Amino acid sequence: MFDESKHPRDEIGRFTEADGTPAERARLQEVGITKKMTSAEKIASVHIEFGKDNILPELNEDDLEKIGTDKNRPVLLKKEVIDRNRTEHPDVSGDDMRKIIGAALYRPNEIFIANPEKPNYYHFASFVELSEKGRAKIGMTLLDIDARKECFEIVHMHYVGLQGLQRAIKKTIKNKA
């Protein structure tokens, strides 16, 4: 007998994959159908293909107010940003990029404007676990939220120490005054 619960359908009645894989979600998103993902699902779905541009999940709804927008969009990681980041931060491996982006964008501890004079740029920062080293670092991702673009765009990702994070926050506060 046919068990409907084992054969989920999208909002217009087409069969979908039961696990809602990233490829299936991307296909549904192309036709305007999106499934709300949890933070954990978003983090797990961050896979970077280094030879091309990557489309990542939208930000968490709760974080949109912190960046001054109510319109959510997918996040774009361009190949040129990956290449530049590898040159500027050789200490950040490919897997580290994935960890930084996943934690900072989808489980942020801090979100703050990068420079009040350039209101489209926001830092997202989070502790990133480094199991091979047995400790955590602070991963920071700089995001361009320009409303004229189709996607939010990752500009930069790297590790900072606690003092580096505090300096970035103080710089923002100082520049606001």
mmCIF file of N, CA and C in Angstrom, residues 130-176:
data_model
loop_
_atom_site.group_PDB
_atom_site.id
_atom_site.type_symbol
_atom_site.label_atom_id
_atom_site.label_comp_id
_atom_site.label_asym_id
_atom_site.label_seq_id
_atom_site.Cartn_x
_atom_site.Cartn_y
_atom_site.Cartn_z
ATOM 1 N N LEU A 130 37.302 23.874 17.002
ATOM 2 C CA LEU A 130 38.370 23.216 16.260
ATOM 3 C C LEU A 130 38.695 21.919 16.979
ATOM 4 N N SER A 131 37.979 20.874 16.628
ATOM 5 C CA SER A 131 38.108 19.617 17.367
ATOM 6 C C SER A 131 39.522 19.064 17.320
ATOM 7 N N GLU A 132 40.236 19.258 16.210
ATOM 8 C CA GLU A 132 41.596 18.721 16.118
ATOM 9 C C GLU A 132 42.560 19.424 17.065
ATOM 10 N N LYS A 133 42.224 20.633 17.490
ATOM 11 C CA LYS A 133 43.101 21.364 18.401
ATOM 12 C C LYS A 133 42.535 21.415 19.812
ATOM 13 N N GLY A 134 41.307 20.968 19.965
ATOM 14 C CA GLY A 134 40.689 20.922 21.283
ATOM 15 C C GLY A 134 40.328 22.264 21.870
ATOM 16 N N ARG A 135 40.191 23.297 21.040
ATOM 17 C CA ARG A 135 39.819 24.611 21.549
ATOM 18 C C ARG A 135 38.966 25.328 20.512
ATOM 19 N N ALA A 136 38.486 26.483 20.866
ATOM 20 C CA ALA A 136 37.637 27.257 19.969
ATOM 21 C C ALA A 136 38.338 28.562 19.591
ATOM 22 N N LYS A 137 38.027 29.041 18.398
ATOM 23 C CA LYS A 137 38.475 30.351 17.936
ATOM 24 C C LYS A 137 37.231 31.154 17.599
ATOM 25 N N ILE A 138 37.429 32.426 17.377
ATOM 26 C CA ILE A 138 36.317 33.267 16.950
ATOM 27 C C ILE A 138 36.420 33.417 15.439
ATOM 28 N N GLY A 139 35.385 32.987 14.756
ATOM 29 C CA GLY A 139 35.324 33.140 13.308
ATOM 30 C C GLY A 139 34.489 34.355 12.982
ATOM 31 N N MET A 140 34.959 35.159 12.019
ATOM 32 C CA MET A 140 34.221 36.358 11.659
ATOM 33 C C MET A 140 34.018 36.374 10.152
ATOM 34 N N THR A 141 32.788 36.686 9.741
ATOM 35 C CA THR A 141 32.441 36.797 8.328
ATOM 36 C C THR A 141 31.911 38.201 8.084
ATOM 37 N N LEU A 142 32.443 38.855 7.060
ATOM 38 C CA LEU A 142 31.977 40.182 6.674
ATOM 39 C C LEU A 142 30.969 39.999 5.545
ATOM 40 N N LEU A 143 29.781 40.577 5.709
ATOM 41 C CA LEU A 143 28.690 40.384 4.774
ATOM 42 C C LEU A 143 28.230 41.723 4.196
ATOM 43 N N ASP A 144 28.094 41.764 2.884
ATOM 44 C CA ASP A 144 27.555 42.937 2.188
ATOM 45 C C ASP A 144 26.055 42.704 2.025
ATOM 46 N N ILE A 145 25.238 43.603 2.583
ATOM 47 C CA ILE A 145 23.784 43.417 2.546
ATOM 48 C C ILE A 145 23.111 44.422 1.610
ATOM 49 N N ASP A 146 23.832 44.929 0.627
ATOM 50 C CA ASP A 146 23.317 45.929 -0.312
ATOM 51 C C ASP A 146 21.968 45.484 -0.886
ATOM 52 N N ALA A 147 20.949 46.292 -0.689
ATOM 53 C CA ALA A 147 19.588 45.960 -1.116
ATOM 54 C C ALA A 147 19.445 45.887 -2.631
ATOM 55 N N ARG A 148 20.378 46.451 -3.373
ATOM 56 C CA ARG A 148 20.294 46.417 -4.839
ATOM 57 C C ARG A 148 20.747 45.081 -5.413
ATOM 58 N N LYS A 149 21.357 44.247 -4.583
ATOM 59 C CA LYS A 149 21.860 42.951 -5.051
ATOM 60 C C LYS A 149 20.839 41.854 -4.764
ATOM 61 N N GLU A 150 20.871 40.802 -5.577
ATOM 62 C CA GLU A 150 19.945 39.679 -5.405
ATOM 63 C C GLU A 150 20.238 38.867 -4.151
ATOM 64 N N CYS A 151 21.499 38.832 -3.760
ATOM 65 C CA CYS A 151 21.926 38.017 -2.616
ATOM 66 C C CYS A 151 22.698 38.880 -1.637
ATOM 67 N N PHE A 152 22.736 38.447 -0.374
ATOM 68 C CA PHE A 152 23.721 38.976 0.543
ATOM 69 C C PHE A 152 25.044 38.367 0.075
ATOM 70 N N GLU A 153 26.135 39.112 0.133
ATOM 71 C CA GLU A 153 27.405 38.601 -0.380
ATOM 72 C C GLU A 153 28.473 38.566 0.700
ATOM 73 N N ILE A 154 29.129 37.426 0.808
ATOM 74 C CA ILE A 154 30.267 37.295 1.719
ATOM 75 C C ILE A 154 31.436 38.048 1.100
ATOM 76 N N VAL A 155 32.060 38.906 1.891
ATOM 77 C CA VAL A 155 33.185 39.699 1.432
ATOM 78 C C VAL A 155 34.498 39.119 1.962
ATOM 79 N N HIS A 156 34.443 38.548 3.169
ATOM 80 C CA HIS A 156 35.675 38.131 3.838
ATOM 81 C C HIS A 156 35.329 37.161 4.959
ATOM 82 N N MET A 157 36.225 36.233 5.265
ATOM 83 C CA MET A 157 36.058 35.386 6.439
ATOM 84 C C MET A 157 37.435 35.061 7.004
ATOM 85 N N HIS A 158 37.533 35.119 8.333
ATOM 86 C CA HIS A 158 38.827 34.861 8.968
ATOM 87 C C HIS A 158 38.627 34.624 10.461
ATOM 88 N N TYR A 159 39.718 34.244 11.109
ATOM 89 C CA TYR A 159 39.714 34.090 12.561
ATOM 90 C C TYR A 159 40.209 35.375 13.203
ATOM 91 N N VAL A 160 39.678 35.687 14.361
ATOM 92 C CA VAL A 160 40.193 36.785 15.177
ATOM 93 C C VAL A 160 40.291 36.287 16.611
ATOM 94 N N GLY A 161 41.191 36.897 17.350
ATOM 95 C CA GLY A 161 41.251 36.618 18.774
ATOM 96 C C GLY A 161 40.208 37.460 19.484
ATOM 97 N N LEU A 162 40.052 37.235 20.764
ATOM 98 C CA LEU A 162 39.090 38.012 21.543
ATOM 99 C C LEU A 162 39.408 39.496 21.471
ATOM 100 N N GLN A 163 40.689 39.847 21.530
ATOM 101 C CA GLN A 163 41.075 41.262 21.447
ATOM 102 C C GLN A 163 40.730 41.842 20.082
ATOM 103 N N GLY A 164 40.898 41.055 19.024
ATOM 104 C CA GLY A 164 40.557 41.516 17.677
ATOM 105 C C GLY A 164 39.065 41.785 17.546
ATOM 106 N N LEU A 165 38.258 40.916 18.133
ATOM 107 C CA LEU A 165 36.810 41.118 18.119
ATOM 108 C C LEU A 165 36.449 42.381 18.901
ATOM 109 N N GLN A 166 37.044 42.541 20.070
ATOM 110 C CA GLN A 166 36.758 43.724 20.888
ATOM 111 C C GLN A 166 37.176 45.011 20.171
ATOM 112 N N ARG A 167 38.320 44.982 19.462
ATOM 113 C CA ARG A 167 38.761 46.160 18.696
ATOM 114 C C ARG A 167 37.764 46.498 17.592
ATOM 115 N N ALA A 168 37.268 45.470 16.892
ATOM 116 C CA ALA A 168 36.305 45.702 15.803
ATOM 117 C C ALA A 168 35.019 46.306 16.334
ATOM 118 N N ILE A 169 34.553 45.811 17.481
ATOM 119 C CA ILE A 169 33.334 46.358 18.089
ATOM 120 C C ILE A 169 33.572 47.794 18.547
ATOM 121 N N LYS A 170 34.725 48.059 19.208
ATOM 122 C CA LYS A 170 35.028 49.412 19.680
ATOM 123 C C LYS A 170 35.133 50.386 18.505
ATOM 124 N N LYS A 171 35.709 49.937 17.398
ATOM 125 C CA LYS A 171 35.837 50.780 16.203
ATOM 126 C C LYS A 171 34.454 51.205 15.717
ATOM 127 N N THR A 172 33.524 50.295 15.745
ATOM 128 C CA THR A 172 32.160 50.603 15.321
ATOM 129 C C THR A 172 31.536 51.632 16.257
ATOM 130 N N ILE A 173 31.685 51.419 17.555
ATOM 131 C CA ILE A 173 31.115 52.342 18.539
ATOM 132 C C ILE A 173 31.756 53.716 18.423
ATOM 133 N N LYS A 174 33.091 53.738 18.269
ATOM 134 C CA LYS A 174 33.822 54.992 18.148
ATOM 135 C C LYS A 174 33.388 55.754 16.902
ATOM 136 N N ASN A 175 33.222 55.054 15.779
ATOM 137 C CA ASN A 175 32.835 55.708 14.532
ATOM 138 C C ASN A 175 31.391 56.183 14.533
ATOM 139 N N LYS A 176 30.541 55.594 15.395
ATOM 140 C CA LYS A 176 29.139 56.039 15.493
ATOM 141 C C LYS A 176 29.044 57.396 16.196
#
